[in-house]
Coordinates of C-alpha atoms in Angstrom, one line a residue:
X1 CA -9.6 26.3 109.1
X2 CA -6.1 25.1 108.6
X3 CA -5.3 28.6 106.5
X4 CA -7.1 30.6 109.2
X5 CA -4.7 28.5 112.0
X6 CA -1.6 29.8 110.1
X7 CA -2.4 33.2 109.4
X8 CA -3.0 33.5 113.6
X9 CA 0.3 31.5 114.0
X10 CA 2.3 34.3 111.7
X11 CA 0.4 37.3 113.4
X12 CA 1.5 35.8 116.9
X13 CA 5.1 35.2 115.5
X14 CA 5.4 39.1 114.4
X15 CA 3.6 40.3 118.0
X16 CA 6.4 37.9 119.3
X17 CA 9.4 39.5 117.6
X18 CA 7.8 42.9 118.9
X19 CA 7.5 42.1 122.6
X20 CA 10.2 41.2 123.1
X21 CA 12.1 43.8 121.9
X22 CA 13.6 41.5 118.8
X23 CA 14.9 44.8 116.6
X24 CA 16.4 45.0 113.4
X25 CA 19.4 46.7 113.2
X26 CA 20.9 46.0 109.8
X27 CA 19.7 46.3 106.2
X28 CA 20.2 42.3 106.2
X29 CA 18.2 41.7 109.1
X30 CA 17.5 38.3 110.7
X31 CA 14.3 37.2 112.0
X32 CA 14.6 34.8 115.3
X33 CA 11.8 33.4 116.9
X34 CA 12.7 33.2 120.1
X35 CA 9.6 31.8 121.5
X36 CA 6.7 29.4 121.0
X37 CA 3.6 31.4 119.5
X38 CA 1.4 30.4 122.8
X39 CA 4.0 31.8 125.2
X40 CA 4.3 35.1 124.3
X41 CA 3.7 38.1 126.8
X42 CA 4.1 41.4 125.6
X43 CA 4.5 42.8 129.3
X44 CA 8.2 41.8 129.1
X45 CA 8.9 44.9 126.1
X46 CA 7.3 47.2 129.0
X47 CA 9.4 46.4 132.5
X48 CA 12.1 48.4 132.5
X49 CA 12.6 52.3 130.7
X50 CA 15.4 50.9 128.7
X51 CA 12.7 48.3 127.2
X52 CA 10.1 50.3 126.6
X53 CA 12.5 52.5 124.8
X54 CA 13.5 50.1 122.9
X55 CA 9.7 49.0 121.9
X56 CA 9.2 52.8 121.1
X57 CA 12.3 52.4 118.4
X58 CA 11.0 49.2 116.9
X59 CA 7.8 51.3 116.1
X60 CA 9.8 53.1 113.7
X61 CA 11.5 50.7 112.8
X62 CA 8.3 48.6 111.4
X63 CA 6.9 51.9 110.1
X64 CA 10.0 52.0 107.8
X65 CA 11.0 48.8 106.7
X66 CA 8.4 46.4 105.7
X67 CA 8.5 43.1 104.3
X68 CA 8.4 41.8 101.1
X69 CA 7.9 38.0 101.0
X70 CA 6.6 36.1 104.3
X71 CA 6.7 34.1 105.5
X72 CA 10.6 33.5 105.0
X73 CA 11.3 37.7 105.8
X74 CA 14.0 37.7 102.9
X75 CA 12.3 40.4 101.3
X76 CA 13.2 44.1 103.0
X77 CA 11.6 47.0 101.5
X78 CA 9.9 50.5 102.8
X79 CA 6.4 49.3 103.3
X80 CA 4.6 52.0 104.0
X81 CA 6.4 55.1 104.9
X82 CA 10.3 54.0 104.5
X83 CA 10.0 54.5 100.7
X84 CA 6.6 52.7 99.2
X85 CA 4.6 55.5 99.9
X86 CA 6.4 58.0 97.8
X87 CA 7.0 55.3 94.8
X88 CA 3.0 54.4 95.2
X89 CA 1.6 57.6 95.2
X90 CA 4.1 58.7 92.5
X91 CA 3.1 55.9 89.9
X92 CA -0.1 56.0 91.1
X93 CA -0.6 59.5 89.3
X94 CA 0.1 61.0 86.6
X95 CA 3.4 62.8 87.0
X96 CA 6.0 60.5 86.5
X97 CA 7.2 57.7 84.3
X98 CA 7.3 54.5 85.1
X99 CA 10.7 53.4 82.6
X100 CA 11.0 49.6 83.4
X101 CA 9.3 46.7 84.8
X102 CA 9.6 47.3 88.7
X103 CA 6.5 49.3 89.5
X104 CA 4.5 48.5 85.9
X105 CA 1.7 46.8 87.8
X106 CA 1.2 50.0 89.9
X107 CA 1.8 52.8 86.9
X108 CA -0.2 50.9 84.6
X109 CA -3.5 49.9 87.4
X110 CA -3.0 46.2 86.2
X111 CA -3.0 45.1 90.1
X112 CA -4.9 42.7 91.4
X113 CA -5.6 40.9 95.0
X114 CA -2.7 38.9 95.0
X115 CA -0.3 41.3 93.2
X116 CA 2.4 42.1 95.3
X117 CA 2.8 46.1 96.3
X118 CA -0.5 46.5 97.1
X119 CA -0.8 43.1 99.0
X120 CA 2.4 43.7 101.4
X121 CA 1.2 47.7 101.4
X122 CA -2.0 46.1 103.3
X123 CA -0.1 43.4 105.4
X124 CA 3.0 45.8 105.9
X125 CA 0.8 48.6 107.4
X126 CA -1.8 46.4 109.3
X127 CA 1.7 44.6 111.2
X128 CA 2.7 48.4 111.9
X129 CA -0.4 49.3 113.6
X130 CA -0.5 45.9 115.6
X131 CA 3.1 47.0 116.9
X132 CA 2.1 50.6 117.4
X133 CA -1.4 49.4 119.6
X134 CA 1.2 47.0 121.4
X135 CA 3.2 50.5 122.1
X136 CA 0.5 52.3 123.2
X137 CA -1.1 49.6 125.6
X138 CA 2.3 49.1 126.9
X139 CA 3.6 52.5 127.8
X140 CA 0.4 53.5 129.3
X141 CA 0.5 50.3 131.8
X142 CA 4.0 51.2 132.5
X143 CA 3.1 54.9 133.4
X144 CA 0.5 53.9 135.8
X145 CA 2.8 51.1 137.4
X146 CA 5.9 53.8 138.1
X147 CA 8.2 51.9 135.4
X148 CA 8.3 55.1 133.6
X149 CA 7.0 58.5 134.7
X150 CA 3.3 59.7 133.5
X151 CA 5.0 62.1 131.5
X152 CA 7.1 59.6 129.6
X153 CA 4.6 57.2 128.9
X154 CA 2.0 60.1 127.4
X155 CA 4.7 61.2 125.0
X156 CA 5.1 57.9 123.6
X157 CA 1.3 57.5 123.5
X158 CA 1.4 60.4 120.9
X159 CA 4.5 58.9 119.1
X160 CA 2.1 55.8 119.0
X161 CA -0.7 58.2 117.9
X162 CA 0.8 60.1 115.8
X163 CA 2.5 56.8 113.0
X164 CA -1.3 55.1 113.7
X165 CA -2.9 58.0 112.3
X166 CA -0.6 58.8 109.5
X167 CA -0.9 55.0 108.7
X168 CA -5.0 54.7 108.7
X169 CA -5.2 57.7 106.3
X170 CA -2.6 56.3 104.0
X171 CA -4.5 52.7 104.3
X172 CA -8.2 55.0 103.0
X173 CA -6.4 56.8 100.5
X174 CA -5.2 53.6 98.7
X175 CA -8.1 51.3 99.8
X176 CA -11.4 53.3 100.0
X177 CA -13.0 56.0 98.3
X178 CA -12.8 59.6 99.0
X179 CA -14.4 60.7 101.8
X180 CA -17.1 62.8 99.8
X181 CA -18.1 59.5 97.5
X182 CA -21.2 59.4 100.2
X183 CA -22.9 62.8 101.4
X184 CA -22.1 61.3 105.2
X185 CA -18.7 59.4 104.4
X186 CA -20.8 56.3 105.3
X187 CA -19.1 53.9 102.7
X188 CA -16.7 51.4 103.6
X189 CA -13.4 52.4 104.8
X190 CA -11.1 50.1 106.2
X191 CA -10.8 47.7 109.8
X192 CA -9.9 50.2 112.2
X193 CA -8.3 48.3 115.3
X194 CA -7.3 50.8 118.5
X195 CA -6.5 47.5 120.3
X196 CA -3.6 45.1 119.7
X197 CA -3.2 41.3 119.1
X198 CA -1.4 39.2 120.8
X199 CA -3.4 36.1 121.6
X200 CA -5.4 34.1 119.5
X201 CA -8.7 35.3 121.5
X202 CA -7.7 39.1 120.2
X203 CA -6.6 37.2 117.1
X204 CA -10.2 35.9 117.0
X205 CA -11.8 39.1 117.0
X206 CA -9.7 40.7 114.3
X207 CA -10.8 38.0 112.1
X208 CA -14.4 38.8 112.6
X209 CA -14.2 42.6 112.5
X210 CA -15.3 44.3 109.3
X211 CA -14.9 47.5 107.6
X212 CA -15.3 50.7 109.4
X213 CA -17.4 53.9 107.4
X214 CA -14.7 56.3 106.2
X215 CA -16.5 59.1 108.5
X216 CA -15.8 56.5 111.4
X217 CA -12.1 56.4 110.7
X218 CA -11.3 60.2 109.9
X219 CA -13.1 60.3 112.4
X220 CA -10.8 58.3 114.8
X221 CA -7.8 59.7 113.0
X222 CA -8.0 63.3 114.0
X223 CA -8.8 62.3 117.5
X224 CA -5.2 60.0 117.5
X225 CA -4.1 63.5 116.3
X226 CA -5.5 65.9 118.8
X227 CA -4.0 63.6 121.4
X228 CA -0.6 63.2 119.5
X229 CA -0.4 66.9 119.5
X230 CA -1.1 67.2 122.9
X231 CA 0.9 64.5 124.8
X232 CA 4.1 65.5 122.0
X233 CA 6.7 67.3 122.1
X234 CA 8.1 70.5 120.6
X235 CA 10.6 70.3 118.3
X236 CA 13.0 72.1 120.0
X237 CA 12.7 69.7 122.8
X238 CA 14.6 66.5 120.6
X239 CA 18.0 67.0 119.6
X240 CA 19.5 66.1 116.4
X241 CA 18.1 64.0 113.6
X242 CA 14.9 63.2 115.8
X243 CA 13.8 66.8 115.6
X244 CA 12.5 65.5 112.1
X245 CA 12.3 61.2 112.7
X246 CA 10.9 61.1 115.7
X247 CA 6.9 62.8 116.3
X248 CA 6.6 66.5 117.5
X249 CA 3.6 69.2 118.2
X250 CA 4.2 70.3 114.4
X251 CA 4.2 66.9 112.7
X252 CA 0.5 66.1 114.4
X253 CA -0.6 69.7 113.4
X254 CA 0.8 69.2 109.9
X255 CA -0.9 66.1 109.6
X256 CA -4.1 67.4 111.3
X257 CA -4.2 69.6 108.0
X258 CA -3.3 67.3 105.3
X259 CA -6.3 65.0 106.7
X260 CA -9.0 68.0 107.3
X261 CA -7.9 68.4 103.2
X262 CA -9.3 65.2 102.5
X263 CA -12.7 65.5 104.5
X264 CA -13.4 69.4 102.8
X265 CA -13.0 70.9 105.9
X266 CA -11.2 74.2 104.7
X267 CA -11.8 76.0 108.3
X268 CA -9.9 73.5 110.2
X269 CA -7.6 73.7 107.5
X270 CA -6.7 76.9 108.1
X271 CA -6.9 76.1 111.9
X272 CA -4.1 74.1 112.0
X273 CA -1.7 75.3 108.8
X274 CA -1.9 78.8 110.5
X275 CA -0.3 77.3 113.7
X276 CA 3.1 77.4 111.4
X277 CA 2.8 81.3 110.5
X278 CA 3.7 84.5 112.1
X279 CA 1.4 84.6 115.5
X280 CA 1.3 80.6 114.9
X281 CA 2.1 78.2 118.0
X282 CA 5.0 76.8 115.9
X283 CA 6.0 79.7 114.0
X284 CA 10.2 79.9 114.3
X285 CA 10.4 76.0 114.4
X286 CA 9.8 75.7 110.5
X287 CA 10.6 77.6 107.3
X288 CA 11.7 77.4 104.1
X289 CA 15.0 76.8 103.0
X290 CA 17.2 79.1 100.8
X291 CA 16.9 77.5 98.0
X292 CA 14.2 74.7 96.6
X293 CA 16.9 72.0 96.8
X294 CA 18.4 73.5 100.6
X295 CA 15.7 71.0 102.2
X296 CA 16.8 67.6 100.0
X297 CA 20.9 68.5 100.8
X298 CA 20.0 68.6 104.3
X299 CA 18.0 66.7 105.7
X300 CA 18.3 66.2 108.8
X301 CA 19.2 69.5 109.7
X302 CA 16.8 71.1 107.7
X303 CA 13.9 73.4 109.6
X304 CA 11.5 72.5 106.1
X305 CA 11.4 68.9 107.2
X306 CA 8.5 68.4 109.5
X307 CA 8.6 65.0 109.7
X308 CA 9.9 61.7 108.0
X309 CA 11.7 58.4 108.5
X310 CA 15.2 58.2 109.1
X311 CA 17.5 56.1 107.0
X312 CA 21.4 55.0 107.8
X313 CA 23.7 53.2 106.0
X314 CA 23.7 50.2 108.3
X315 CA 19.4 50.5 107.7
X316 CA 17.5 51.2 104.9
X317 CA 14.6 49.8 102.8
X318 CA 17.2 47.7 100.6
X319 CA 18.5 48.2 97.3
X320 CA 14.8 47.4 96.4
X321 CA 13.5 50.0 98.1
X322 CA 15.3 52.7 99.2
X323 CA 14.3 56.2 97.2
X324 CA 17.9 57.0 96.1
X325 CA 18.3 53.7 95.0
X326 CA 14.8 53.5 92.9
X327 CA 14.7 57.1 91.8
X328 CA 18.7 57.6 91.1
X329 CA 21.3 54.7 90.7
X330 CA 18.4 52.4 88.8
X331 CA 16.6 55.2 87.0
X332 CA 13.0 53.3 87.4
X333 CA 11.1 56.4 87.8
X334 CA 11.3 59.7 85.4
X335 CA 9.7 62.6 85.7
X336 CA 7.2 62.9 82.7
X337 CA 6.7 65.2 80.2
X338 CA 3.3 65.9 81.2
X339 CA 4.3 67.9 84.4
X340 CA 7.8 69.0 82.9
X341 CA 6.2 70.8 80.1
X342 CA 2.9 72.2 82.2
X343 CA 3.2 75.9 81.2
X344 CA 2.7 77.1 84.8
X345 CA 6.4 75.7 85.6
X346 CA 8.4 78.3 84.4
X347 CA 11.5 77.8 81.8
X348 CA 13.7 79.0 84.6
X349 CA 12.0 77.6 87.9
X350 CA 14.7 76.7 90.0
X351 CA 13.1 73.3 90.6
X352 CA 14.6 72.8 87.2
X353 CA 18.5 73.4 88.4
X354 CA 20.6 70.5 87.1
X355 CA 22.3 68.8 89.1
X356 CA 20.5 70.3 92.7
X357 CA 17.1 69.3 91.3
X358 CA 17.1 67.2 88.2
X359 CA 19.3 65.2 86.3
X360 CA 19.2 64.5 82.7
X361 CA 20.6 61.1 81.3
X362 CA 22.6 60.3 77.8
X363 CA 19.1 59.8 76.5
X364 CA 17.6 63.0 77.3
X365 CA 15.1 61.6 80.2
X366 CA 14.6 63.8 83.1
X367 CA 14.9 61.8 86.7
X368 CA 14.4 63.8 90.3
X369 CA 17.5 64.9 92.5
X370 CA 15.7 65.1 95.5
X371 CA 17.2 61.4 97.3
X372 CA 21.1 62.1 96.6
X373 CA 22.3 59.4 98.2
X374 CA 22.7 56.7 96.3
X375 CA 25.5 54.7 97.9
X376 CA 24.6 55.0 101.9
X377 CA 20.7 55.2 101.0
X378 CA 20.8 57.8 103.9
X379 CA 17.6 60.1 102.4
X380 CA 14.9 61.0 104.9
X381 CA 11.5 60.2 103.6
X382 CA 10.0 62.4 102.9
X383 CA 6.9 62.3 104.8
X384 CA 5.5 66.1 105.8
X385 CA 7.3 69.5 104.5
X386 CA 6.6 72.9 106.0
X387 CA 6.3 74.3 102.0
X388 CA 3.3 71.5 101.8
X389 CA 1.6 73.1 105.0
X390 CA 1.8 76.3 103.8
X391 CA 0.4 75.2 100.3
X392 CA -2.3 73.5 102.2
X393 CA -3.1 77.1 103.3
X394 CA -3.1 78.8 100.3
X395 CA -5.2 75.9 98.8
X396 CA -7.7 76.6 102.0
X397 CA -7.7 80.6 101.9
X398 CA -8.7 80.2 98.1
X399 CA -11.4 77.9 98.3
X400 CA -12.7 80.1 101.5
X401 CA -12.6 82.9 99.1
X402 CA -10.0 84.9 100.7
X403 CA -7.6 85.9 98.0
X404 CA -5.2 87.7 100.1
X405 CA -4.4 85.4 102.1
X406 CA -4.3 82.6 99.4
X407 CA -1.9 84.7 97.2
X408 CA 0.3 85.1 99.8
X409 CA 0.8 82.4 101.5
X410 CA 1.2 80.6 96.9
X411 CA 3.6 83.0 96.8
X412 CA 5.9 82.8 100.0
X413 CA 6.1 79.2 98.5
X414 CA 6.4 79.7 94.5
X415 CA 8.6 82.5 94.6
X416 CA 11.4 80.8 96.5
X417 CA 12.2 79.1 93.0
X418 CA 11.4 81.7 90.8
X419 CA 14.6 83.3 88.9
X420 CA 13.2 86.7 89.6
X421 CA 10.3 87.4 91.7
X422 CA 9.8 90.9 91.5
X423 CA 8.6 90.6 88.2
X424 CA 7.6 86.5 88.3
X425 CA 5.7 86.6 91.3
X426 CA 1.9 86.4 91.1
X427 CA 0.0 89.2 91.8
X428 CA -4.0 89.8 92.1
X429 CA -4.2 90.9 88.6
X430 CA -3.1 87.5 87.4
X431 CA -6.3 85.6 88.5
X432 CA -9.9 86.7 87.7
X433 CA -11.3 85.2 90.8
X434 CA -10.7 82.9 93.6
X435 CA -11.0 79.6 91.4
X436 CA -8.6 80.6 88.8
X437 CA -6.5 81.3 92.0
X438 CA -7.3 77.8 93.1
X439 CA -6.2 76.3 90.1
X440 CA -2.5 78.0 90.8
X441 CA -2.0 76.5 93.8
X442 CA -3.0 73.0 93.0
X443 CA -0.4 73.3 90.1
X444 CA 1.9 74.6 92.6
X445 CA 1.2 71.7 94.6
X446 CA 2.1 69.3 92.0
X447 CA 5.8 71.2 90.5
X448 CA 7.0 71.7 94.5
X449 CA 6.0 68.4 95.8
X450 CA 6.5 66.0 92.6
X451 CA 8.6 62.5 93.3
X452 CA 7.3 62.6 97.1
X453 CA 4.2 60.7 96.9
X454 CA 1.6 63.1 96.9
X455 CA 0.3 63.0 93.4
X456 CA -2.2 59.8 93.9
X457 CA -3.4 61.4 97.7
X458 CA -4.8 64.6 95.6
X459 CA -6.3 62.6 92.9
X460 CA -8.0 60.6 95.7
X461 CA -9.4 63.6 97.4
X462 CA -10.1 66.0 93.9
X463 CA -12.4 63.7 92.8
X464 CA -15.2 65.9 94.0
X465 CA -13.6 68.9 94.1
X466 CA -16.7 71.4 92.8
X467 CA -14.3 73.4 90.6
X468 CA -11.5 71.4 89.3
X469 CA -12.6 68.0 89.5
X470 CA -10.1 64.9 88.3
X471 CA -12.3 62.2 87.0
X472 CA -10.6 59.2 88.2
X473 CA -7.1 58.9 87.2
X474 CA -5.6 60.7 84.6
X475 CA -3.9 59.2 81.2
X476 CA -0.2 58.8 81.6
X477 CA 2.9 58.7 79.3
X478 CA 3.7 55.3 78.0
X479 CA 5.7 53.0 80.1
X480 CA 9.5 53.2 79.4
X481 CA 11.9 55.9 78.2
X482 CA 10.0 59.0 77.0
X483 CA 11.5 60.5 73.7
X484 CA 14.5 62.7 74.6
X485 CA 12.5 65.4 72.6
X486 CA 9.1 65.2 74.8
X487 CA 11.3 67.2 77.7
X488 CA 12.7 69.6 75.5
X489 CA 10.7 72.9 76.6
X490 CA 12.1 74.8 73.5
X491 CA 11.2 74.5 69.7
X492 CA 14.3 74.9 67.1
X493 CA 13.4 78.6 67.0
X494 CA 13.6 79.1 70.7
X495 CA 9.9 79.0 71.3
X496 CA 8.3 77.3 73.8
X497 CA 6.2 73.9 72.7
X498 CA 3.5 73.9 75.5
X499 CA 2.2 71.4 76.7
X500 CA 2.9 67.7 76.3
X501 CA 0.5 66.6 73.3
X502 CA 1.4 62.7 73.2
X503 CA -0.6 59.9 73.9
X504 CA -2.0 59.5 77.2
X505 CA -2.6 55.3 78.0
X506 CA -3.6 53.6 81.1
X507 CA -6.3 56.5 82.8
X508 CA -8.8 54.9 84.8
X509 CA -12.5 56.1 84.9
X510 CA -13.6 57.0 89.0
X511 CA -15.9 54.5 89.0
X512 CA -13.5 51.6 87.8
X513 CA -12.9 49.1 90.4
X514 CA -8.7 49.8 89.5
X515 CA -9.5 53.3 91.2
X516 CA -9.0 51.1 94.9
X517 CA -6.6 48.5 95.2
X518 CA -8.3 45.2 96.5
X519 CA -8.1 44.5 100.0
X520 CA -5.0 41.0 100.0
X521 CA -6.7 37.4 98.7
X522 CA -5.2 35.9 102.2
X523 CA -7.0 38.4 104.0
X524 CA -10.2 37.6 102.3
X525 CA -10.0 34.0 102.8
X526 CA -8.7 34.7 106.6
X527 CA -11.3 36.8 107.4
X528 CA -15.4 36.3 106.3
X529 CA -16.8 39.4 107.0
X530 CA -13.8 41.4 104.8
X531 CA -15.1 38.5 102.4
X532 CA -18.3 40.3 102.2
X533 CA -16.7 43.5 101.9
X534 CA -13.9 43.4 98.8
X535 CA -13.9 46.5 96.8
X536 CA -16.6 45.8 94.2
X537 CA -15.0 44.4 91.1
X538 CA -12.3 42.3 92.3

């Protein structure tokens, strides 16, 4: 009782910060508590528009920095979409290198329900959706009570909509299985809560609720993202850098797509992907940059971002978090051999280009050049491209059987990096049928969107592909510094080696319990129905 006492006390001392508009505003930041956990009222973050606004900010603000260590809040980093995302889903897969011991327990599946990332990945999430169900219950009192105008208060309902959505999906794909484990998703997925807490009666209930099926909450996601989409607005209607970090139209649709990927739903799919293309509600507001790199040296400014968190020098996920600062100045992630050497990544792929790509240390190991700044920590993350939409099409059109359209719509991505594409561009010829075309665009997939988090989120959802399924998680190189030689792509005669032929450690089976992360031991002992629900194994 005493432990279940405290874990209310903290939840009401984070919905306290929250209402009352307590925002952070530096990478050191301070945590006040300004008032006693029984005298909190949330109505005071909605009474006037500069307020609300404010509460509308500090959504973002939780979706991209997290916290570390609690309950002390000494302990910045990008829990889930400032940075973790793309470091978990990265080590989580196959595709990079884990050199050092920062992200070991992730790269090598060693985690357990106390073991950090995967704790404060739960916690961090869960203390973003309590904010953003705050937001949304807020702004939609404060539309009906004239504070704000009806307008107003719906498109912050879909900015609200939109980060809960994006933040359920990334809570199945680390915690549940994939949606086609069960022939009706009815498996466990995780507590989905569309109300907030900010009493200990609404504190009560949350302790007693249990897992929702994962049909229940893909379910509940796509209709947050019909709304989002809905209530948001254009693109063209923000102005500078929250035409990319603040929700649009496009980011809901591109999200709508990514999650009809993960429940098989190739139609819908294609539904919403083609809303991007020529004859497309959003065609003109996104496209491709130049060059592969044009998107990574402009962020902000860039029509290839969709959507992603803003970073500032004055607020970033910390030196322990932020993606330049991980992937560049402390060189804790590599790419690995086993991608750099796939034989469908051309020799002269631009994604290769050293330095706007890739750089390669004294040593000879391979890191990413996508987060350049690595003094500021000013990087977007990276959370929805227009070249992964249009993939997402291709990957649909293919498994749809329609060809045409999936070679074109591979190519208008892959040939963007290709030295010379009127002789290195795919054609029909090159593919025997639709599943050899398939099996294009999911390498596609993993060359243009390596070192930005989406390598585990396929794994997750391939499981049960029917063509190319990935059983469990793949073997990886070994934890440290690859061999300088394991990213040459050339023999001593000038011949290319192929593919990476080392030894591959630390694969997990699918039906290991390592394949889901444990819901956190505090949360377990807090709550007795998740009790009766931990993943099997842990």
């Amino acid at each position: 009782m005493k432990k279940n006492k405290y874990n209310k006390s903290l939840l009401l001392l984070f919905a306290s910060f929250f209402a009352f508009g307590i925002f952070f505003t530096s990478c050191e930041k301070d945590v006040l508590d300004l008032v006693p956990y029984n005298q909190i009222s949330e109505n005071v973050a909605f009474d006037t528009p500069e307020k609300i606004a404010l509460a509308v900010n500090g959504m973002y603000e939780a979706a991209q920095v997290g916290q570390y260590r609690l309950p002390t809040g000494d302990g910045l980093r990008g829990y889930p979409f400032g940075a973790a995302f793309v470091q978990q889903g990265d080590n989580r897969g196959e595709d990079v290198v884990n050199t050092q011991a920062f992200y070991q327990i992730t790269y090598m599946g060693t985690y357990n329900s106390t073991t950090a990332n995967n704790v404060f990945y739960w916690n961090d999430t869960y203390r973003l959706i309590n904010r953003i169900n705050i937001v949304a219950e807020g702004v939609q009192k404060a539309g009906e009570e004239g504070i704000i105008s009806v307008e107003q208060a719906n498109e912050y309902l879909g900015e609200a909509l939109l980060l809960r959505a994006a933040s359920y999906h990334e809570l199945l794909i680390h915690f549940a299985r994939p949606y086609k484990h069960t022939a009706d998703a009815s498996h466990l997925g995780v507590p989905y809560h569309k109300k907030p807490f900010t009493t200990l009666g609404t504190i009560d209930e949350g302790f007693v609720t249990g897992r929702h099926s994962v049909g229940e909450c893909y379910q509940w996601i796509i209709e947050d993202l019909d709304l989002a989409e809905q209530y948001l607005p254009l693109k063209s209607a923000r102005s500078g850098n929250q035409k990319v970090s603040k929700g649009t139209k496009g980011a809901a649709a591109a999200l709508k797509a990514r999650v009809y990927q993960h429940v098989w739903d190739h139609a819908k799919v294609i539904q919403e992907a083609s809303k991007f293309v020529a004859g497309g509600v959003y065609a003109g507001h996104y496209a491709l940059g130049a060059e592969p790199w044009t998107v990574f040296t402009n962020n902000y400014g860039s029509d290839e971002y969709i959507f992603g968190m803003e970073n500032s020098e004055t607020n970033y996920p910390s030196v322990n978090g932020a993606l330049a600062s991980q992937y560049k100045r402390r060189l804790l992630i590599s790419h690995s051999p086993i991608l750099w050497r796939n034989p469908s990544w051309l020799p002269d792929d631009k994604r290769r280009d050293e330095p706007n790509m890739v750089f390669k240390e004294a040593n000879g190991v391979i890191y990413t050049h996508k987060y350049k700044d690595d003094v500021g920590y000013t990087d977007l993350s990276p959370m929805m491209r227009y070249a992964e939409v249009i993939l997402n099409l291709a990957e649909a059109y293919a498994r749809e059987n329609q060809v045409g359209d999936a070679l074109t719509y591979l190519n208008v991505v892959r040939d963007r990096s290709l030295a010379d594409p009127t002789t290195q561009s795919y054609k029909a010829s090159d593919f025997a049928d639709n599943k050899e075309l398939l099996n294009a665009v999911l390498i596609e997939r993993r060359i243009e969107l390596a070192m930005e988090g989406r390598r585990f989120p396929d794994i997750h959802r391939l499981q049960h592909c029917p063509y190319f399924p990935i059983a469990g998680v793949p073997g990886k190189v070994q934890t440290g510094f690859a061999p300088a030689e394991e990213f040459e792509l050339f023999d001593a005669s000038g011949n290319l080696k192929g593919p990476y032929s080392g030894e591959l450690l630390y694969a997990i089976p699918y039906d290991s319990h390592l394949f889901l992360w444990p819901i956190p031991q505090d949360e377990i002992n807090a709550n007795p129905k998740l009790a009766e629900q931990q993943n099997p194994g842990y």
